[in-house]
Amino acid sequence: MLNKRFLQKVSRFIAQHGLMEHGRRYLVGLSGGADSVALTLTLKELGYAVEAVHCNFCLRGEESERDEHFCQGFCQDNGISLHLARFDTAAYAALHKVSIEMAARNLRYAYFSRLAADIGAAATCVAHHQDDSVETVLLNLIRGTGIDGLTGIKPRNGAIVRPLLCVTRDEIEAALAEAGQPYVTDSTNLVDDVVRNKIRLDILPLMKTINPSASQSIAATARRVSEAAAALDAMAAKAAAEAVSRRGRTTLISIPTLMAQPAPGYALFKLLKGYAFTPTQIEQLRQTMQAGTGRTFTSPTHTLLVDRDSLVIEPNADGAPPPLVIPECGTYLYSEHAKFRITKTLRGQDFKIPTGDKRRCMADASAVAFPLTVRPAAPGDRFIPFGMKGSKLVSDYLTDAKLNLFDKRRQLIVTDARRRIVWLVGLRTDNRFRITDKTTEVLEITYTADEDA
């Protein structure tokens, strides 16, 4: 039986953060080490319905087998249901090209999620404690981090809860020793061959020679930073409401509005983190976004363009559709979201060229040679803008029209059989195909697109 003071401390922490409810079922990650053994016993003695889950990563030979056997005996002695899982962690790491540590983490939490769903568990409890949170703060500080990295480990992360964050490793080991409860020790935790172990075994002990309460002081600072981060999050949410607008799949961030916020750098970090941009990219952007236009940043999911007074963000393109060949009049799908309709009509005496509709092109049918082709504008494309005599590069025309990089990439053109540009879609027709007094038949091209595509 664990001592009453230890149990009460954990119980108050659970209640304070709303981590668990009596009457619901919970999984507990059980490695066999002091932390997970203390967590499992604590939750059982506090009256929570728990089932343990042990993951054997098959990385430490006989020691891994020892841990599994210990967990089986521990759960049997305490009347706790145990779920066992074995993983070929090394093979997973090689297949997915990740570190052994990352492979073990991915395998463990994926299994926790599936098992919790299978047995109807409200959450999975893991045994991170205060020292783990302190180590995380120091690790993030060494690597370079934003404010969130200095808040330590959160009591809840989705379906994962951490009831022992209020106690230290020393408190855990003392409570187990007082109760006469054995546990196993992972020998790899005693070697300073990875960064976290170096912090645990070398850096924190050195810090405690300066201040014996270093861990408690860092943990208290992390709690204060967490409160400050909550205030900054509220500012970031306000910045998003004021600076962000959306146009279909495009996100626009007003740079002047963003810079007028109390903490523009933090607001920018919060806004772009959701688009998978790295802290390094965000910092580079913060330093250069007011220096000029045209710079781009690419994340695994999105591309960001600095366009004058705006940051323009769009999902990474899947690739443009192949060129659309139009052999004759009719309606043709260019993509899932866009289509072209081509018609011919005789030019009557009362015919007038419609103005103001950028989605329609009127041309002299006799000047246009079928088949037509619809494709994106390409480098080197030239046309003669309506009303002009000399040709102009399409790229220069788009720049003069102040189109941003994304719009330039999407710009479509319609060419005829002689590869002459008939229409810069939505912008301007070519002067060679203009309707004159001699025109007897009018070719009309109508472009329809889903603006939310």
Short mmCIF file of C-alpha atoms in Angstrom, two decimals:
data_model
loop_
_atom_site.label_atom_id
_atom_site.label_comp_id
_atom_site.label_asym_id
_atom_site.label_seq_id
_atom_site.Cartn_x
_atom_site.Cartn_y
_atom_site.Cartn_z
CA MET A 1 0.00 0.00 0.00
CA LEU A 2 1.46 3.37 -1.04
CA ASN A 3 1.56 6.05 1.62
CA LYS A 4 -1.46 8.30 2.05
CA ARG A 5 0.41 11.55 1.39
CA PHE A 6 1.63 10.35 -2.00
CA LEU A 7 -1.83 9.11 -2.99
CA GLN A 8 -3.50 12.35 -1.93
CA LYS A 9 -1.02 14.45 -3.90
CA VAL A 10 -1.73 12.51 -7.09
CA SER A 11 -5.48 12.51 -6.42
CA ARG A 12 -5.52 16.31 -6.07
CA PHE A 13 -3.57 16.68 -9.33
CA ILE A 14 -6.03 14.41 -11.18
CA ALA A 15 -8.97 16.45 -9.88
CA GLN A 16 -7.28 19.79 -10.57
CA HIS A 17 -6.76 18.93 -14.26
CA GLY A 18 -9.88 16.79 -14.75
CA LEU A 19 -7.81 13.85 -15.95
CA MET A 20 -9.95 10.90 -14.84
CA GLU A 21 -13.42 9.92 -13.62
CA HIS A 22 -14.45 7.11 -11.35
CA GLY A 23 -16.73 4.61 -13.06
CA ARG A 24 -14.83 4.72 -16.37
CA ARG A 25 -12.16 2.33 -17.62
CA TYR A 26 -8.55 3.36 -18.25
CA LEU A 27 -5.45 1.80 -19.74
CA VAL A 28 -2.13 2.20 -17.94
CA GLY A 29 1.19 1.89 -19.74
CA LEU A 30 3.27 -0.54 -17.65
CA SER A 31 6.95 -1.00 -18.47
CA GLY A 32 7.88 -2.53 -15.11
CA GLY A 33 9.99 0.47 -14.10
CA ALA A 34 9.46 2.45 -10.92
CA ASP A 35 7.36 5.17 -12.56
CA SER A 36 4.84 2.90 -14.29
CA VAL A 37 4.60 0.54 -11.31
CA ALA A 38 3.86 3.49 -9.01
CA LEU A 39 1.27 4.86 -11.46
CA THR A 40 -0.53 1.53 -11.78
CA LEU A 41 -0.65 0.99 -8.02
CA THR A 42 -1.69 4.57 -7.35
CA LEU A 43 -4.65 4.47 -9.73
CA LYS A 44 -5.78 1.07 -8.42
CA GLU A 45 -5.55 2.22 -4.80
CA LEU A 46 -7.44 5.42 -5.66
CA GLY A 47 -10.30 3.26 -6.92
CA TYR A 48 -10.00 3.73 -10.68
CA ALA A 49 -10.85 0.85 -13.02
CA VAL A 50 -7.57 0.16 -14.80
CA GLU A 51 -6.10 -2.40 -17.17
CA ALA A 52 -2.36 -2.51 -17.80
CA VAL A 53 -0.64 -2.72 -21.17
CA HIS A 54 3.00 -3.81 -21.59
CA CYS A 55 4.92 -3.31 -24.84
CA ASN A 56 7.94 -5.53 -25.45
CA PHE A 57 10.07 -3.82 -28.09
CA CYS A 58 12.47 -6.79 -28.28
CA LEU A 59 15.54 -4.53 -28.15
CA ARG A 60 17.38 -5.60 -24.97
CA GLY A 61 17.45 -9.40 -25.20
CA GLU A 62 17.03 -11.12 -21.84
CA GLU A 63 16.30 -7.82 -20.11
CA SER A 64 13.23 -7.30 -22.31
CA GLU A 65 12.01 -10.79 -21.42
CA ARG A 66 12.65 -10.08 -17.73
CA ASP A 67 10.52 -6.93 -17.91
CA GLU A 68 7.64 -8.79 -19.54
CA HIS A 69 7.70 -11.57 -16.94
CA PHE A 70 7.84 -9.03 -14.12
CA CYS A 71 4.75 -7.22 -15.46
CA GLN A 72 2.86 -10.51 -15.72
CA GLY A 73 3.65 -11.36 -12.10
CA PHE A 74 2.94 -7.84 -10.86
CA CYS A 75 -0.50 -7.73 -12.47
CA GLN A 76 -1.35 -11.22 -11.28
CA ASP A 77 -0.40 -10.32 -7.70
CA ASN A 78 -2.53 -7.16 -7.80
CA GLY A 79 -5.55 -8.50 -9.69
CA ILE A 80 -5.02 -6.26 -12.72
CA SER A 81 -5.81 -7.34 -16.28
CA LEU A 82 -2.72 -7.18 -18.52
CA HIS A 83 -2.45 -6.76 -22.29
CA LEU A 84 0.86 -7.77 -23.91
CA ALA A 85 2.24 -6.61 -27.24
CA ARG A 86 5.51 -7.52 -28.97
CA PHE A 87 7.11 -5.42 -31.71
CA ASP A 88 10.00 -5.86 -34.12
CA THR A 89 11.09 -2.32 -33.42
CA ALA A 90 14.38 -2.50 -35.31
CA ALA A 91 12.61 -3.66 -38.50
CA TYR A 92 10.00 -0.90 -38.16
CA ALA A 93 12.73 1.73 -37.72
CA ALA A 94 14.56 0.50 -40.82
CA LEU A 95 11.39 0.35 -42.90
CA HIS A 96 10.21 3.83 -41.94
CA LYS A 97 13.73 5.34 -41.76
CA VAL A 98 13.28 6.66 -38.22
CA SER A 99 15.35 6.31 -35.05
CA ILE A 100 14.81 3.38 -32.69
CA GLU A 101 13.43 5.80 -30.10
CA MET A 102 10.92 7.26 -32.57
CA ALA A 103 9.97 3.77 -33.81
CA ALA A 104 9.24 2.61 -30.26
CA ARG A 105 7.20 5.72 -29.57
CA ASN A 106 5.14 5.36 -32.75
CA LEU A 107 4.48 1.67 -32.14
CA ARG A 108 3.57 2.21 -28.48
CA TYR A 109 1.09 5.04 -28.96
CA ALA A 110 -0.51 3.49 -32.05
CA TYR A 111 -1.12 0.31 -30.05
CA PHE A 112 -2.45 2.27 -27.07
CA SER A 113 -4.94 4.00 -29.35
CA ARG A 114 -6.20 0.79 -30.95
CA LEU A 115 -6.45 -1.09 -27.66
CA ALA A 116 -8.23 1.77 -25.87
CA ALA A 117 -10.82 1.84 -28.65
CA ASP A 118 -11.24 -1.95 -28.52
CA ILE A 119 -11.93 -2.08 -24.77
CA GLY A 120 -13.77 1.24 -24.51
CA ALA A 121 -11.12 2.94 -22.36
CA ALA A 122 -11.67 6.65 -21.69
CA ALA A 123 -7.92 7.38 -21.90
CA THR A 124 -4.48 5.85 -21.57
CA CYS A 125 -2.42 6.84 -18.53
CA VAL A 126 1.35 7.10 -18.87
CA ALA A 127 3.90 7.59 -16.12
CA HIS A 128 5.68 10.82 -16.99
CA HIS A 129 6.57 12.65 -13.79
CA GLN A 130 7.88 16.08 -12.82
CA ASP A 131 11.52 15.26 -13.59
CA ASP A 132 10.53 14.12 -17.08
CA SER A 133 8.86 17.48 -17.62
CA VAL A 134 11.95 19.32 -16.38
CA GLU A 135 14.17 17.27 -18.70
CA THR A 136 11.85 18.14 -21.60
CA VAL A 137 12.15 21.86 -20.82
CA LEU A 138 15.96 21.64 -20.77
CA LEU A 139 16.01 19.50 -23.91
CA ASN A 140 13.85 21.99 -25.80
CA LEU A 141 15.92 24.90 -24.49
CA ILE A 142 19.12 23.27 -25.76
CA ARG A 143 17.60 22.52 -29.16
CA GLY A 144 16.06 25.96 -29.50
CA THR A 145 12.34 26.29 -28.98
CA GLY A 146 9.37 28.59 -28.88
CA ILE A 147 7.44 29.38 -25.72
CA ASP A 148 5.41 26.16 -25.96
CA GLY A 149 8.61 24.12 -25.60
CA LEU A 150 9.28 25.76 -22.24
CA THR A 151 5.93 24.78 -20.72
CA GLY A 152 7.00 21.18 -20.12
CA ILE A 153 4.87 18.10 -20.56
CA LYS A 154 1.12 18.68 -20.54
CA PRO A 155 -1.12 16.73 -18.10
CA ARG A 156 -3.36 15.78 -21.03
CA ASN A 157 -2.64 15.34 -24.71
CA GLY A 158 -5.76 14.08 -26.42
CA ALA A 159 -6.45 10.56 -25.11
CA ILE A 160 -3.15 10.41 -23.18
CA VAL A 161 -3.15 11.56 -19.53
CA ARG A 162 -0.24 11.90 -17.12
CA PRO A 163 -1.36 11.76 -13.45
CA LEU A 164 2.19 11.68 -11.99
CA LEU A 165 3.42 15.06 -13.27
CA CYS A 166 2.98 16.44 -9.74
CA VAL A 167 5.59 14.12 -8.18
CA THR A 168 9.35 13.69 -8.64
CA ARG A 169 11.35 10.56 -9.36
CA ASP A 170 12.69 10.62 -5.81
CA GLU A 171 9.16 10.78 -4.39
CA ILE A 172 8.13 7.83 -6.55
CA GLU A 173 11.08 5.67 -5.51
CA ALA A 174 10.62 6.61 -1.86
CA ALA A 175 6.91 5.69 -1.95
CA LEU A 176 7.70 2.30 -3.54
CA ALA A 177 10.48 1.60 -1.06
CA GLU A 178 8.19 2.40 1.88
CA ALA A 179 5.55 0.04 0.46
CA GLY A 180 8.12 -2.68 -0.20
CA GLN A 181 7.17 -2.77 -3.85
CA PRO A 182 9.92 -3.99 -6.23
CA TYR A 183 10.35 -2.84 -9.83
CA VAL A 184 12.79 -3.38 -12.69
CA THR A 185 15.43 -1.01 -14.02
CA ASP A 186 16.11 -0.43 -17.70
CA SER A 187 19.92 -0.49 -17.92
CA THR A 188 19.88 1.82 -20.97
CA ASN A 189 18.56 4.62 -18.75
CA LEU A 190 21.81 4.46 -16.75
CA VAL A 191 24.11 5.27 -19.67
CA ASP A 192 24.53 8.87 -20.87
CA ASP A 193 24.59 7.94 -24.56
CA VAL A 194 21.50 9.89 -25.65
CA VAL A 195 20.69 13.54 -25.05
CA ARG A 196 17.87 12.99 -22.54
CA ASN A 197 20.04 10.62 -20.49
CA LYS A 198 22.87 13.18 -20.50
CA ILE A 199 20.44 15.75 -19.08
CA ARG A 200 19.21 13.28 -16.45
CA LEU A 201 22.57 11.87 -15.43
CA ASP A 202 24.96 14.79 -15.98
CA ILE A 203 23.32 18.19 -16.37
CA LEU A 204 20.59 18.09 -13.71
CA PRO A 205 22.91 16.72 -10.99
CA LEU A 206 25.35 19.54 -11.81
CA MET A 207 22.55 22.11 -11.62
CA LYS A 208 21.56 20.73 -8.21
CA THR A 209 25.05 21.49 -6.89
CA ILE A 210 24.18 25.14 -7.57
CA ASN A 211 20.60 24.88 -6.34
CA PRO A 212 19.39 21.65 -4.68
CA SER A 213 15.84 22.62 -5.69
CA ALA A 214 16.75 23.15 -9.36
CA SER A 215 14.16 20.65 -10.63
CA GLN A 216 11.37 22.18 -8.56
CA SER A 217 12.38 25.69 -9.65
CA ILE A 218 12.40 24.74 -13.33
CA ALA A 219 9.03 22.99 -12.96
CA ALA A 220 7.56 26.09 -11.28
CA THR A 221 8.94 28.29 -14.07
CA ALA A 222 7.42 25.97 -16.68
CA ARG A 223 4.02 26.36 -14.99
CA ARG A 224 4.34 30.15 -15.09
CA VAL A 225 5.43 30.05 -18.72
CA SER A 226 2.41 27.85 -19.46
CA GLU A 227 0.12 30.54 -18.04
CA ALA A 228 1.90 33.21 -20.08
CA ALA A 229 1.59 31.05 -23.18
CA ALA A 230 -2.16 30.81 -22.61
CA ALA A 231 -2.37 34.62 -22.63
CA LEU A 232 -0.29 34.78 -25.80
CA ASP A 233 -2.50 32.13 -27.40
CA ALA A 234 -5.47 34.40 -26.80
CA MET A 235 -3.56 37.22 -28.54
CA ALA A 236 -2.71 34.89 -31.43
CA ALA A 237 -6.36 33.95 -31.79
CA LYS A 238 -7.25 37.65 -31.91
CA ALA A 239 -4.55 38.21 -34.53
CA ALA A 240 -5.94 35.37 -36.63
CA ALA A 241 -9.42 36.87 -36.47
CA GLU A 242 -8.14 40.26 -37.59
CA ALA A 243 -5.33 39.40 -40.00
CA VAL A 244 -6.48 36.20 -41.70
CA SER A 245 -8.97 35.87 -44.52
CA ARG A 246 -9.74 32.95 -46.82
CA ARG A 247 -10.56 32.68 -50.49
CA GLY A 248 -11.45 29.10 -51.32
CA ARG A 249 -8.35 27.01 -50.58
CA THR A 250 -6.18 30.14 -50.27
CA THR A 251 -5.32 31.67 -46.89
CA LEU A 252 -4.33 35.35 -46.82
CA ILE A 253 -2.51 36.95 -43.88
CA SER A 254 -2.30 40.74 -43.86
CA ILE A 255 1.28 41.68 -42.94
CA PRO A 256 0.44 45.23 -41.69
CA THR A 257 -2.39 43.88 -39.50
CA LEU A 258 -0.18 41.10 -38.18
CA MET A 259 2.66 43.50 -37.34
CA ALA A 260 0.24 45.74 -35.44
CA GLN A 261 -0.42 42.94 -32.92
CA PRO A 262 1.24 43.02 -29.45
CA ALA A 263 3.28 39.87 -30.18
CA PRO A 264 3.47 39.51 -33.98
CA GLY A 265 6.25 36.92 -33.94
CA TYR A 266 4.33 34.59 -31.64
CA ALA A 267 1.10 35.13 -33.59
CA LEU A 268 2.92 34.25 -36.82
CA PHE A 269 4.37 31.11 -35.23
CA LYS A 270 0.94 29.97 -34.06
CA LEU A 271 -0.67 30.73 -37.42
CA LEU A 272 1.93 28.88 -39.52
CA LYS A 273 2.49 25.93 -37.22
CA GLY A 274 -0.84 24.53 -38.39
CA TYR A 275 0.46 24.51 -41.97
CA ALA A 276 3.46 22.31 -41.05
CA PHE A 277 6.10 25.04 -41.38
CA THR A 278 9.13 24.53 -39.13
CA PRO A 279 10.23 27.01 -36.44
CA THR A 280 13.35 27.76 -38.52
CA GLN A 281 11.27 28.60 -41.59
CA ILE A 282 8.93 30.78 -39.53
CA GLU A 283 11.85 32.69 -38.04
CA GLN A 284 13.39 33.23 -41.50
CA LEU A 285 10.04 34.48 -42.74
CA ARG A 286 9.60 36.80 -39.75
CA GLN A 287 12.94 38.44 -40.49
CA THR A 288 12.36 38.90 -44.22
CA MET A 289 8.64 39.25 -44.87
CA GLN A 290 8.76 43.07 -44.85
CA ALA A 291 11.87 43.20 -47.05
CA GLY A 292 10.18 42.49 -50.37
CA THR A 293 7.85 40.33 -52.38
CA GLY A 294 8.19 37.04 -54.20
CA ARG A 295 9.91 34.84 -51.64
CA THR A 296 8.37 31.39 -51.09
CA PHE A 297 8.51 28.83 -48.29
CA THR A 298 7.38 25.23 -48.69
CA SER A 299 6.23 22.77 -46.02
CA PRO A 300 5.24 19.13 -46.55
CA THR A 301 1.65 20.26 -47.07
CA HIS A 302 1.61 23.94 -48.09
CA THR A 303 3.46 26.68 -49.94
CA LEU A 304 3.64 30.26 -48.63
CA LEU A 305 4.26 33.27 -50.83
CA VAL A 306 5.25 36.76 -49.66
CA ASP A 307 3.13 38.93 -51.94
CA ARG A 308 3.47 42.65 -51.24
CA ASP A 309 1.45 43.27 -48.05
CA SER A 310 0.15 39.71 -47.70
CA LEU A 311 1.31 36.21 -46.93
CA VAL A 312 -0.50 33.87 -49.32
CA ILE A 313 -0.75 30.20 -48.34
CA GLU A 314 -2.06 27.41 -50.53
CA PRO A 315 -2.03 23.60 -50.35
CA ASN A 316 0.74 22.07 -52.40
CA ALA A 317 -0.51 21.41 -55.93
CA ASP A 318 -1.13 17.86 -57.07
CA GLY A 319 -0.02 18.84 -60.59
CA ALA A 320 -1.83 20.58 -63.42
CA PRO A 321 -4.26 18.57 -65.57
CA PRO A 322 -2.93 17.54 -68.98
CA PRO A 323 -3.64 19.93 -71.89
CA LEU A 324 -7.24 19.83 -73.08
CA VAL A 325 -7.66 19.47 -76.84
CA ILE A 326 -10.94 20.86 -78.23
CA PRO A 327 -11.60 19.55 -81.76
CA GLU A 328 -14.92 21.33 -82.32
CA CYS A 329 -17.65 23.32 -80.66
CA GLY A 330 -19.16 21.85 -77.51
CA THR A 331 -18.66 21.71 -73.74
CA TYR A 332 -15.45 20.21 -72.36
CA LEU A 333 -14.20 19.50 -68.83
CA TYR A 334 -10.69 20.80 -68.22
CA SER A 335 -10.59 19.50 -64.65
CA GLU A 336 -12.93 18.43 -61.89
CA HIS A 337 -13.58 22.08 -61.17
CA ALA A 338 -13.40 23.84 -64.55
CA LYS A 339 -15.00 23.56 -67.99
CA PHE A 340 -15.02 25.35 -71.35
CA ARG A 341 -17.95 25.85 -73.72
CA ILE A 342 -17.29 26.80 -77.35
CA THR A 343 -20.05 28.03 -79.66
CA LYS A 344 -20.29 29.73 -83.05
CA THR A 345 -22.99 32.21 -84.02
CA LEU A 346 -23.61 34.40 -87.03
CA ARG A 347 -22.84 38.04 -86.45
CA GLY A 348 -26.06 40.00 -86.91
CA GLN A 349 -26.36 43.69 -87.59
CA ASP A 350 -27.25 44.42 -83.98
CA PHE A 351 -24.35 42.38 -82.56
CA LYS A 352 -22.43 44.05 -79.73
CA ILE A 353 -19.35 42.72 -77.99
CA PRO A 354 -20.28 42.16 -74.32
CA THR A 355 -18.08 43.96 -71.82
CA GLY A 356 -17.33 43.31 -68.16
CA ASP A 357 -17.57 39.50 -68.31
CA LYS A 358 -14.04 38.18 -67.93
CA ARG A 359 -15.22 34.60 -68.33
CA ARG A 360 -16.20 35.07 -71.99
CA CYS A 361 -14.02 35.52 -75.03
CA MET A 362 -15.39 36.72 -78.38
CA ALA A 363 -13.25 36.09 -81.48
CA ASP A 364 -13.52 36.15 -85.26
CA ALA A 365 -14.31 32.51 -86.05
CA SER A 366 -12.68 32.68 -89.47
CA ALA A 367 -9.32 33.60 -87.90
CA VAL A 368 -9.29 30.69 -85.44
CA ALA A 369 -8.03 27.29 -86.57
CA PHE A 370 -9.28 24.19 -84.74
CA PRO A 371 -8.37 22.21 -82.73
CA LEU A 372 -8.04 24.52 -79.76
CA THR A 373 -5.84 23.63 -76.78
CA VAL A 374 -6.27 24.71 -73.17
CA ARG A 375 -3.13 24.61 -71.01
CA PRO A 376 -1.30 26.60 -68.32
CA ALA A 377 0.82 29.49 -69.50
CA ALA A 378 4.46 28.51 -70.00
CA PRO A 379 7.74 30.45 -70.04
CA GLY A 380 8.27 32.03 -73.45
CA ASP A 381 4.58 32.29 -74.35
CA ARG A 382 3.83 35.49 -76.26
CA PHE A 383 0.62 37.12 -77.46
CA ILE A 384 -0.60 40.42 -78.84
CA PRO A 385 -2.89 41.93 -76.22
CA PHE A 386 -6.19 43.25 -77.58
CA GLY A 387 -5.76 46.81 -78.81
CA MET A 388 -2.01 46.56 -79.25
CA LYS A 389 0.17 45.92 -82.29
CA GLY A 390 3.33 44.50 -80.74
CA SER A 391 3.64 41.17 -78.94
CA LYS A 392 4.28 40.80 -75.22
CA LEU A 393 5.51 37.96 -73.06
CA VAL A 394 2.62 36.46 -71.12
CA SER A 395 4.82 36.38 -68.02
CA ASP A 396 5.41 40.15 -68.30
CA TYR A 397 1.72 40.79 -68.83
CA LEU A 398 0.84 38.76 -65.70
CA THR A 399 3.45 40.67 -63.70
CA ASP A 400 2.04 43.99 -64.91
CA ALA A 401 -1.41 42.77 -63.89
CA LYS A 402 0.01 42.20 -60.38
CA LEU A 403 -0.84 38.50 -60.27
CA ASN A 404 0.93 36.62 -57.50
CA LEU A 405 3.02 33.49 -58.06
CA PHE A 406 0.11 31.12 -57.38
CA ASP A 407 -2.18 32.91 -59.83
CA LYS A 408 0.58 32.92 -62.46
CA ARG A 409 1.02 29.17 -62.08
CA ARG A 410 -2.73 28.67 -62.52
CA GLN A 411 -3.13 31.03 -65.47
CA LEU A 412 -4.66 29.22 -68.45
CA ILE A 413 -4.38 30.08 -72.11
CA VAL A 414 -6.34 28.92 -75.15
CA THR A 415 -4.30 28.36 -78.33
CA ASP A 416 -5.40 27.41 -81.82
CA ALA A 417 -4.01 24.83 -84.25
CA ARG A 418 -1.18 27.19 -85.22
CA ARG A 419 -0.20 27.53 -81.53
CA ARG A 420 -1.27 31.16 -81.43
CA ILE A 421 -2.73 32.35 -78.15
CA VAL A 422 -6.39 33.19 -78.70
CA TRP A 423 -7.24 34.06 -75.10
CA LEU A 424 -5.40 34.67 -71.88
CA VAL A 425 -8.28 33.17 -69.91
CA GLY A 426 -10.11 35.68 -67.76
CA LEU A 427 -7.76 38.52 -68.68
CA ARG A 428 -7.42 39.45 -72.33
CA THR A 429 -7.96 38.23 -75.88
CA ASP A 430 -5.33 38.34 -78.61
CA ASN A 431 -5.64 41.25 -81.03
CA ARG A 432 -5.18 38.96 -84.05
CA PHE A 433 -8.59 37.42 -83.40
CA ARG A 434 -10.53 40.61 -82.74
CA ILE A 435 -13.99 41.06 -84.18
CA THR A 436 -14.07 43.61 -87.03
CA ASP A 437 -16.65 44.96 -89.44
CA LYS A 438 -15.71 42.10 -91.77
CA THR A 439 -16.45 39.39 -89.20
CA THR A 440 -19.39 37.20 -90.25
CA GLU A 441 -19.21 34.48 -87.60
CA VAL A 442 -18.36 34.85 -83.92
CA LEU A 443 -16.55 32.22 -81.89
CA GLU A 444 -17.48 32.44 -78.21
CA ILE A 445 -15.44 30.68 -75.50
CA THR A 446 -16.96 30.57 -72.05
CA TYR A 447 -14.95 29.49 -69.01
CA THR A 448 -16.71 28.23 -65.86
CA ALA A 449 -14.83 27.36 -62.67
CA ASP A 450 -15.63 26.40 -59.12
CA GLU A 451 -14.15 29.31 -57.17
CA ASP A 452 -13.86 27.17 -54.02
CA ALA A 453 -11.67 24.59 -55.71
#
